[in-house]
Amino acid sequence: MTPLAERVIELELRPPAGFSLPEWAPGAHIDLVLPGDIVRSYSLLGDPTDRAAWRIAVLREVEGRGGSDAIHRMKAGDTVRVRSPRNNFALKLAPSYHFFASGIGITPILPMIDAARGQGIPWRLDYVGRSKAKLAYVPRVSQLPEAHIHFTCPAGRPDIAALLAESDPNAAIYACGSQGFLLGLEAAANAVGRSVQTEWFAPKPGARQAADGAFETFTVRLERSNIEVTVLPGQSIIDACAEAGVTIPASCYEGTCGSCLSTVLEGVPDHRDSFLSPSERKANCLMAACVSKSMSGRLVLDW
Ligand code: FES
């Protein structure tokens, strides 16, 4: 456990003797399963091919739900359960990249930068945070000429539109950070006809709202389990399935982590998650079973 900045520590996680860890790709995250079955997701850092250790960085949330606090109270040598890496924020090949991060949102971006550098793809990073004391990995990031660090105290927030204008207009944009930061970036990017791949820590504003015409009560058929369940108003698909004895893996229960991603075989979901891209939503092949509902009276899922 290494302190990185105010309320931020880096953890190195090692498997029990005789085991090796799966490799992962930039943008991947793991779930830590904490005492009381509290599950928290963290982006992986470091070398994706290192099978002897994983690294994550954890910000202790002052008004959080207790997960980050429990991690900060752990001691080196403690045992923690983890789940295998998953990736909802994969880096796709592009002619160049413009990375944006605010605060602890730098964590998935660092391996992306390593990947871009390794492949000789041009990139730029704009990294925003309150002050040097609060921002993790400043010494490392500040050595990179392509990286621009913006301290908002006392300089104020950078002009995101102006930063966007400084990069290659064809660069793929990847961003992770606070809600306000990502909303501002999305608005600035949309205004110039560009799209942003984002990873959200919390649900997007309005994401959980029901679409017009969404069914309050609907049935879900679990094809492989050969079970049909009724999802009642106020109930999640995950809970309805659990009552019928089928466990859909889940972590955040708020539509941000992707653990509960389910393949839709029939029916039209009412997407209420914060991570599927507009084209994935339109395709209606995948849905987040923790928050999403249904636009059809019946959904068939591949469980
Ligand atoms: S449990 Fe995290 S998106 Fe559903």
GROMACS .gro file of C-alpha atoms and ligand atoms in nm:
model
  307
    1MET     CA    1   0.000   0.000   0.000
    2THR     CA    2   0.161   0.326  -0.116
    3PRO     CA    3   0.026   0.675  -0.041
    4LEU     CA    4   0.003   0.874  -0.365
    5ALA     CA    5  -0.179   1.195  -0.276
    6GLU     CA    6  -0.424   1.326  -0.018
    7ARG     CA    7  -0.675   1.041   0.046
    8VAL     CA    8  -0.530   0.836  -0.243
    9ILE     CA    9  -0.336   0.511  -0.202
   10GLU     CA   10  -0.206   0.261  -0.453
   11LEU     CA   11  -0.258  -0.106  -0.373
   12GLU     CA   12  -0.054  -0.390  -0.513
   13LEU     CA   13  -0.260  -0.710  -0.512
   14ARG     CA   14  -0.079  -1.041  -0.529
   15PRO     CA   15  -0.241  -1.384  -0.576
   16PRO     CA   16  -0.190  -1.667  -0.329
   17ALA     CA   17   0.130  -1.869  -0.383
   18GLY     CA   18   0.105  -2.099  -0.682
   19PHE     CA   19  -0.153  -1.890  -0.868
   20SER     CA   20  -0.106  -1.638  -1.144
   21LEU     CA   21  -0.340  -1.358  -1.243
   22PRO     CA   22  -0.516  -1.320  -1.578
   23GLU     CA   23  -0.379  -1.058  -1.814
   24TRP     CA   24  -0.596  -0.757  -1.888
   25ALA     CA   25  -0.626  -0.473  -2.140
   26PRO     CA   26  -0.619  -0.095  -2.082
   27GLY     CA   27  -0.952   0.033  -1.949
   28ALA     CA   28  -1.023  -0.290  -1.758
   29HIS     CA   29  -1.140  -0.289  -1.398
   30ILE     CA   30  -1.172  -0.542  -1.119
   31ASP     CA   31  -1.420  -0.576  -0.835
   32LEU     CA   32  -1.298  -0.595  -0.478
   33VAL     CA   33  -1.539  -0.796  -0.264
   34LEU     CA   34  -1.510  -0.643   0.082
   35PRO     CA   35  -1.640  -0.776   0.415
   36GLY     CA   36  -2.020  -0.766   0.421
   37ASP     CA   37  -2.020  -0.847   0.048
   38ILE     CA   38  -1.966  -0.483  -0.038
   39VAL     CA   39  -1.839  -0.476  -0.396
   40ARG     CA   40  -1.637  -0.188  -0.538
   41SER     CA   41  -1.484  -0.157  -0.884
   42TYR     CA   42  -1.139  -0.012  -0.955
   43SER     CA   43  -0.949   0.039  -1.279
   44LEU     CA   44  -0.629  -0.158  -1.324
   45LEU     CA   45  -0.297   0.018  -1.362
   46GLY     CA   46   0.053  -0.088  -1.454
   47ASP     CA   47   0.162  -0.365  -1.687
   48PRO     CA   48  -0.135  -0.562  -1.830
   49THR     CA   49   0.090  -0.864  -1.888
   50ASP     CA   50   0.211  -0.880  -1.527
   51ARG     CA   51   0.057  -1.203  -1.395
   52ALA     CA   52   0.221  -1.171  -1.054
   53ALA     CA   53   0.050  -0.851  -0.936
   54TRP     CA   54  -0.230  -0.608  -1.013
   55ARG     CA   55  -0.230  -0.242  -0.913
   56ILE     CA   56  -0.522  -0.015  -0.836
   57ALA     CA   57  -0.547   0.334  -0.686
   58VAL     CA   58  -0.821   0.411  -0.436
   59LEU     CA   59  -0.951   0.755  -0.336
   60ARG     CA   60  -1.109   0.758   0.009
   61GLU     CA   61  -1.449   0.913  -0.056
   62VAL     CA   62  -1.540   1.147   0.229
   63GLU     CA   63  -1.912   1.105   0.173
   64GLY     CA   64  -1.892   0.760   0.015
   65ARG     CA   65  -2.084   0.445   0.105
   66GLY     CA   66  -1.795   0.305   0.313
   67GLY     CA   67  -1.618   0.086   0.057
   68SER     CA   68  -1.317   0.311  -0.005
   69ASP     CA   69  -1.289   0.379   0.368
   70ALA     CA   70  -1.270   0.005   0.439
   71ILE     CA   71  -0.994  -0.032   0.177
   72HIS     CA   72  -0.794   0.255   0.329
   73ARG     CA   73  -0.818   0.082   0.668
   74MET     CA   74  -0.668  -0.241   0.529
   75LYS     CA   75  -0.308  -0.328   0.606
   76ALA     CA   76  -0.037  -0.467   0.380
   77GLY     CA   77  -0.066  -0.846   0.385
   78ASP     CA   78  -0.445  -0.849   0.436
   79THR     CA   79  -0.648  -1.078   0.212
   80VAL     CA   80  -0.920  -0.943  -0.013
   81ARG     CA   81  -1.141  -1.124  -0.263
   82VAL     CA   82  -1.129  -0.997  -0.619
   83ARG     CA   83  -1.317  -1.079  -0.936
   84SER     CA   84  -1.155  -1.121  -1.277
   85PRO     CA   85  -1.101  -0.812  -1.491
   86ARG     CA   86  -1.379  -0.682  -1.713
   87ASN     CA   87  -1.359  -0.406  -1.967
   88ASN     CA   88  -1.637  -0.162  -2.061
   89PHE     CA   89  -1.388   0.107  -2.154
   90ALA     CA   90  -1.161  -0.069  -2.402
   91LEU     CA   91  -0.917   0.136  -2.606
   92LYS     CA   92  -0.992   0.098  -2.975
   93LEU     CA   93  -0.727   0.150  -3.240
   94ALA     CA   94  -0.726   0.510  -3.366
   95PRO     CA   95  -0.489   0.737  -3.561
   96SER     CA   96  -0.439   0.946  -3.246
   97TYR     CA   97  -0.588   0.989  -2.901
   98HIS     CA   98  -0.692   1.279  -2.682
   99PHE     CA   99  -0.721   1.163  -2.321
  100PHE     CA  100  -0.899   1.361  -2.051
  101ALA     CA  101  -0.893   1.279  -1.681
  102SER     CA  102  -1.006   1.453  -1.366
  103GLY     CA  103  -0.892   1.344  -1.021
  104ILE     CA  104  -0.879   0.969  -0.966
  105GLY     CA  105  -1.015   0.929  -1.320
  106ILE     CA  106  -0.650   0.918  -1.427
  107THR     CA  107  -0.634   0.548  -1.333
  108PRO     CA  108  -0.778   0.385  -1.650
  109ILE     CA  109  -0.610   0.650  -1.866
  110LEU     CA  110  -0.251   0.567  -1.757
  111PRO     CA  111  -0.245   0.218  -1.915
  112MET     CA  112  -0.407   0.366  -2.227
  113ILE     CA  113  -0.121   0.614  -2.251
  114ASP     CA  114   0.130   0.329  -2.212
  115ALA     CA  115  -0.047   0.141  -2.492
  116ALA     CA  116  -0.046   0.444  -2.724
  117ARG     CA  117   0.322   0.508  -2.654
  118GLY     CA  118   0.404   0.141  -2.708
  119GLN     CA  119   0.239   0.149  -3.049
  120GLY     CA  120   0.383   0.485  -3.148
  121ILE     CA  121   0.036   0.642  -3.178
  122PRO     CA  122   0.026   1.020  -3.116
  123TRP     CA  123  -0.165   1.122  -2.804
  124ARG     CA  124  -0.234   1.410  -2.570
  125LEU     CA  125  -0.353   1.413  -2.210
  126ASP     CA  126  -0.533   1.689  -2.024
  127TYR     CA  127  -0.538   1.604  -1.654
  128VAL     CA  128  -0.746   1.825  -1.426
  129GLY     CA  129  -0.745   1.840  -1.047
  130ARG     CA  130  -0.762   2.073  -0.757
  131SER     CA  131  -0.396   2.087  -0.651
  132LYS     CA  132  -0.072   1.893  -0.666
  133ALA     CA  133  -0.132   1.755  -0.317
  134LYS     CA  134  -0.468   1.605  -0.419
  135LEU     CA  135  -0.372   1.465  -0.758
  136ALA     CA  136  -0.225   1.115  -0.796
  137TYR     CA  137   0.066   1.031  -1.025
  138VAL     CA  138   0.166   1.395  -1.087
  139PRO     CA  139   0.544   1.321  -1.085
  140ARG     CA  140   0.495   1.047  -1.344
  141VAL     CA  141   0.253   1.238  -1.565
  142SER     CA  142   0.448   1.564  -1.555
  143GLN     CA  143   0.748   1.393  -1.717
  144LEU     CA  144   0.548   1.332  -2.034
  145PRO     CA  145   0.565   1.624  -2.281
  146GLU     CA  146   0.226   1.524  -2.429
  147ALA     CA  147   0.059   1.563  -2.087
  148HIS     CA  148  -0.091   1.890  -1.966
  149ILE     CA  149  -0.181   1.916  -1.598
  150HIS     CA  150  -0.436   2.181  -1.499
  151PHE     CA  151  -0.463   2.271  -1.130
  152THR     CA  152  -0.800   2.433  -1.071
  153CYS     CA  153  -0.686   2.595  -0.746
  154PRO     CA  154  -0.620   2.882  -0.793
  155ALA     CA  155  -0.630   2.885  -1.176
  156GLY     CA  156  -0.996   2.776  -1.209
  157ARG     CA  157  -1.129   2.515  -1.449
  158PRO     CA  158  -0.963   2.496  -1.790
  159ASP     CA  159  -1.161   2.587  -2.100
  160ILE     CA  160  -1.243   2.237  -2.228
  161ALA     CA  161  -1.356   2.362  -2.570
  162ALA     CA  162  -1.021   2.537  -2.615
  163LEU     CA  163  -0.834   2.218  -2.515
  164LEU     CA  164  -1.034   2.015  -2.763
  165ALA     CA  165  -0.953   2.266  -3.035
  166GLU     CA  166  -0.581   2.211  -2.972
  167SER     CA  167  -0.591   1.841  -3.060
  168ASP     CA  168  -0.614   1.648  -3.385
  169PRO     CA  169  -0.985   1.672  -3.491
  170ASN     CA  170  -0.974   1.301  -3.578
  171ALA     CA  171  -0.830   1.194  -3.241
  172ALA     CA  172  -1.037   0.942  -3.048
  173ILE     CA  173  -1.136   1.100  -2.715
  174TYR     CA  174  -1.128   0.891  -2.396
  175ALA     CA  175  -1.223   1.043  -2.063
  176CYS     CA  176  -1.272   0.944  -1.703
  177GLY     CA  177  -1.348   1.163  -1.404
  178SER     CA  178  -1.614   1.340  -1.206
  179GLN     CA  179  -1.969   1.380  -1.329
  180GLY     CA  180  -1.942   1.757  -1.381
  181PHE     CA  181  -1.618   1.721  -1.571
  182LEU     CA  182  -1.750   1.451  -1.805
  183LEU     CA  183  -2.076   1.637  -1.870
  184GLY     CA  184  -1.881   1.953  -1.957
  185LEU     CA  185  -1.651   1.758  -2.186
  186GLU     CA  186  -1.938   1.577  -2.360
  187ALA     CA  187  -2.117   1.908  -2.420
  188ALA     CA  188  -1.803   2.070  -2.559
  189ALA     CA  189  -1.729   1.770  -2.781
  190ASN     CA  190  -2.088   1.740  -2.907
  191ALA     CA  191  -2.087   2.110  -2.995
  192VAL     CA  192  -1.810   2.043  -3.249
  193GLY     CA  193  -1.954   1.712  -3.370
  194ARG     CA  194  -1.714   1.486  -3.179
  195SER     CA  195  -1.794   1.193  -2.953
  196VAL     CA  196  -1.630   1.089  -2.627
  197GLN     CA  197  -1.571   0.743  -2.480
  198THR     CA  198  -1.633   0.791  -2.111
  199GLU     CA  199  -1.618   0.594  -1.792
  200TRP     CA  200  -1.853   0.714  -1.520
  201PHE     CA  201  -1.807   0.668  -1.144
  202ALA     CA  202  -2.172   0.754  -1.076
  203PRO     CA  203  -2.489   0.732  -1.286
  204LYS     CA  204  -2.524   0.996  -1.556
  205PRO     CA  205  -2.788   1.256  -1.464
  206GLY     CA  206  -3.124   1.137  -1.596
  207ALA     CA  207  -2.991   0.792  -1.690
  208ARG     CA  208  -3.221   0.612  -1.448
  209GLN     CA  209  -3.537   0.783  -1.572
  210ALA     CA  210  -3.801   0.563  -1.735
  211ALA     CA  211  -3.849   0.610  -2.108
  212ASP     CA  212  -4.196   0.700  -2.236
  213GLY     CA  213  -4.389   0.379  -2.287
  214ALA     CA  214  -4.166   0.164  -2.065
  215PHE     CA  215  -4.349  -0.128  -1.906
  216GLU     CA  216  -4.380  -0.113  -1.528
  217THR     CA  217  -4.443  -0.486  -1.509
  218PHE     CA  218  -4.293  -0.723  -1.763
  219THR     CA  219  -4.176  -1.080  -1.796
  220VAL     CA  220  -3.820  -1.195  -1.848
  221ARG     CA  221  -3.743  -1.534  -1.990
  222LEU     CA  222  -3.401  -1.672  -1.899
  223GLU     CA  223  -3.334  -1.888  -2.200
  224ARG     CA  224  -3.056  -2.115  -2.077
  225SER     CA  225  -3.212  -2.160  -1.733
  226ASN     CA  226  -3.554  -2.224  -1.893
  227ILE     CA  227  -3.724  -1.996  -1.641
  228GLU     CA  228  -3.970  -1.709  -1.683
  229VAL     CA  229  -3.995  -1.441  -1.414
  230THR     CA  230  -4.220  -1.141  -1.364
  231VAL     CA  231  -4.046  -0.813  -1.287
  232LEU     CA  232  -4.271  -0.598  -1.072
  233PRO     CA  233  -4.275  -0.216  -1.044
  234GLY     CA  234  -3.980  -0.102  -0.833
  235GLN     CA  235  -3.805  -0.437  -0.871
  236SER     CA  236  -3.486  -0.490  -1.070
  237ILE     CA  237  -3.443  -0.770  -1.321
  238ILE     CA  238  -3.152  -0.895  -1.108
  239ASP     CA  239  -3.371  -0.918  -0.797
  240ALA     CA  240  -3.655  -1.090  -0.982
  241CYS     CA  241  -3.409  -1.345  -1.123
  242ALA     CA  242  -3.247  -1.398  -0.782
  243GLU     CA  243  -3.589  -1.482  -0.636
  244ALA     CA  244  -3.622  -1.747  -0.905
  245GLY     CA  245  -3.280  -1.888  -0.813
  246VAL     CA  246  -3.074  -1.738  -1.099
  247THR     CA  247  -2.785  -1.514  -0.997
  248ILE     CA  248  -2.681  -1.247  -1.243
  249PRO     CA  249  -2.335  -1.115  -1.144
  250ALA     CA  250  -2.352  -0.757  -1.018
  251SER     CA  251  -2.135  -0.501  -0.849
  252CYS     CA  252  -2.248  -0.135  -0.849
  253TYR     CA  253  -2.626  -0.192  -0.884
  254GLU     CA  254  -2.649   0.154  -1.039
  255GLY     CA  255  -2.569   0.100  -1.403
  256THR     CA  256  -2.207   0.215  -1.412
  257CYS     CA  257  -1.981  -0.092  -1.387
  258GLY     CA  258  -2.112  -0.339  -1.646
  259SER     CA  259  -2.095  -0.649  -1.422
  260CYS     CA  260  -2.457  -0.736  -1.492
  261LEU     CA  261  -2.436  -0.694  -1.868
  262SER     CA  262  -2.685  -0.937  -2.019
  263THR     CA  263  -2.734  -1.051  -2.377
  264VAL     CA  264  -3.081  -0.971  -2.509
  265LEU     CA  265  -3.219  -1.243  -2.736
  266GLU     CA  266  -3.567  -1.096  -2.783
  267GLY     CA  267  -3.752  -0.781  -2.679
  268VAL     CA  268  -3.657  -0.413  -2.647
  269PRO     CA  269  -3.484  -0.290  -2.332
  270ASP     CA  270  -3.542   0.049  -2.172
  271HIS     CA  271  -3.173   0.132  -2.120
  272ARG     CA  272  -3.105   0.313  -1.794
  273ASP     CA  273  -2.732   0.246  -1.755
  274SER     CA  274  -2.445   0.494  -1.790
  275PHE     CA  275  -2.194   0.296  -1.993
  276LEU     CA  276  -2.344   0.154  -2.314
  277SER     CA  277  -2.260   0.366  -2.618
  278PRO     CA  278  -2.543   0.517  -2.827
  279SER     CA  279  -2.482   0.252  -3.097
  280GLU     CA  280  -2.487  -0.032  -2.841
  281ARG     CA  281  -2.817   0.102  -2.706
  282LYS     CA  282  -2.962   0.121  -3.052
  283ALA     CA  283  -2.857  -0.236  -3.131
  284ASN     CA  284  -3.048  -0.362  -2.824
  285CYS     CA  285  -2.824  -0.670  -2.799
  286LEU     CA  286  -2.698  -0.593  -2.448
  287MET     CA  287  -2.853  -0.445  -2.136
  288ALA     CA  288  -2.764  -0.371  -1.774
  289ALA     CA  289  -2.991  -0.597  -1.573
  290CYS     CA  290  -2.944  -0.398  -1.251
  291VAL     CA  291  -3.118  -0.080  -1.367
  292SER     CA  292  -3.262  -0.124  -1.714
  293LYS     CA  293  -3.624  -0.219  -1.772
  294SER     CA  294  -3.832  -0.305  -2.076
  295MET     CA  295  -4.008  -0.135  -2.364
  296SER     CA  296  -4.173  -0.465  -2.454
  297GLY     CA  297  -4.396  -0.683  -2.239
  298ARG     CA  298  -4.139  -0.961  -2.257
  299LEU     CA  299  -3.762  -0.981  -2.273
  300VAL     CA  300  -3.560  -1.294  -2.342
  301LEU     CA  301  -3.211  -1.292  -2.191
  302ASP     CA  302  -2.925  -1.533  -2.244
  303TRP     CA  303  -2.897  -1.662  -1.886
  304FES     S1  304  -2.423  -0.406  -1.149
  304FES    FE1  305  -2.300  -0.246  -1.227
  304FES     S2  306  -2.395  -0.199  -1.416
  304FES    FE2  307  -2.526  -0.345  -1.327
   0.00000   0.00000   0.00000
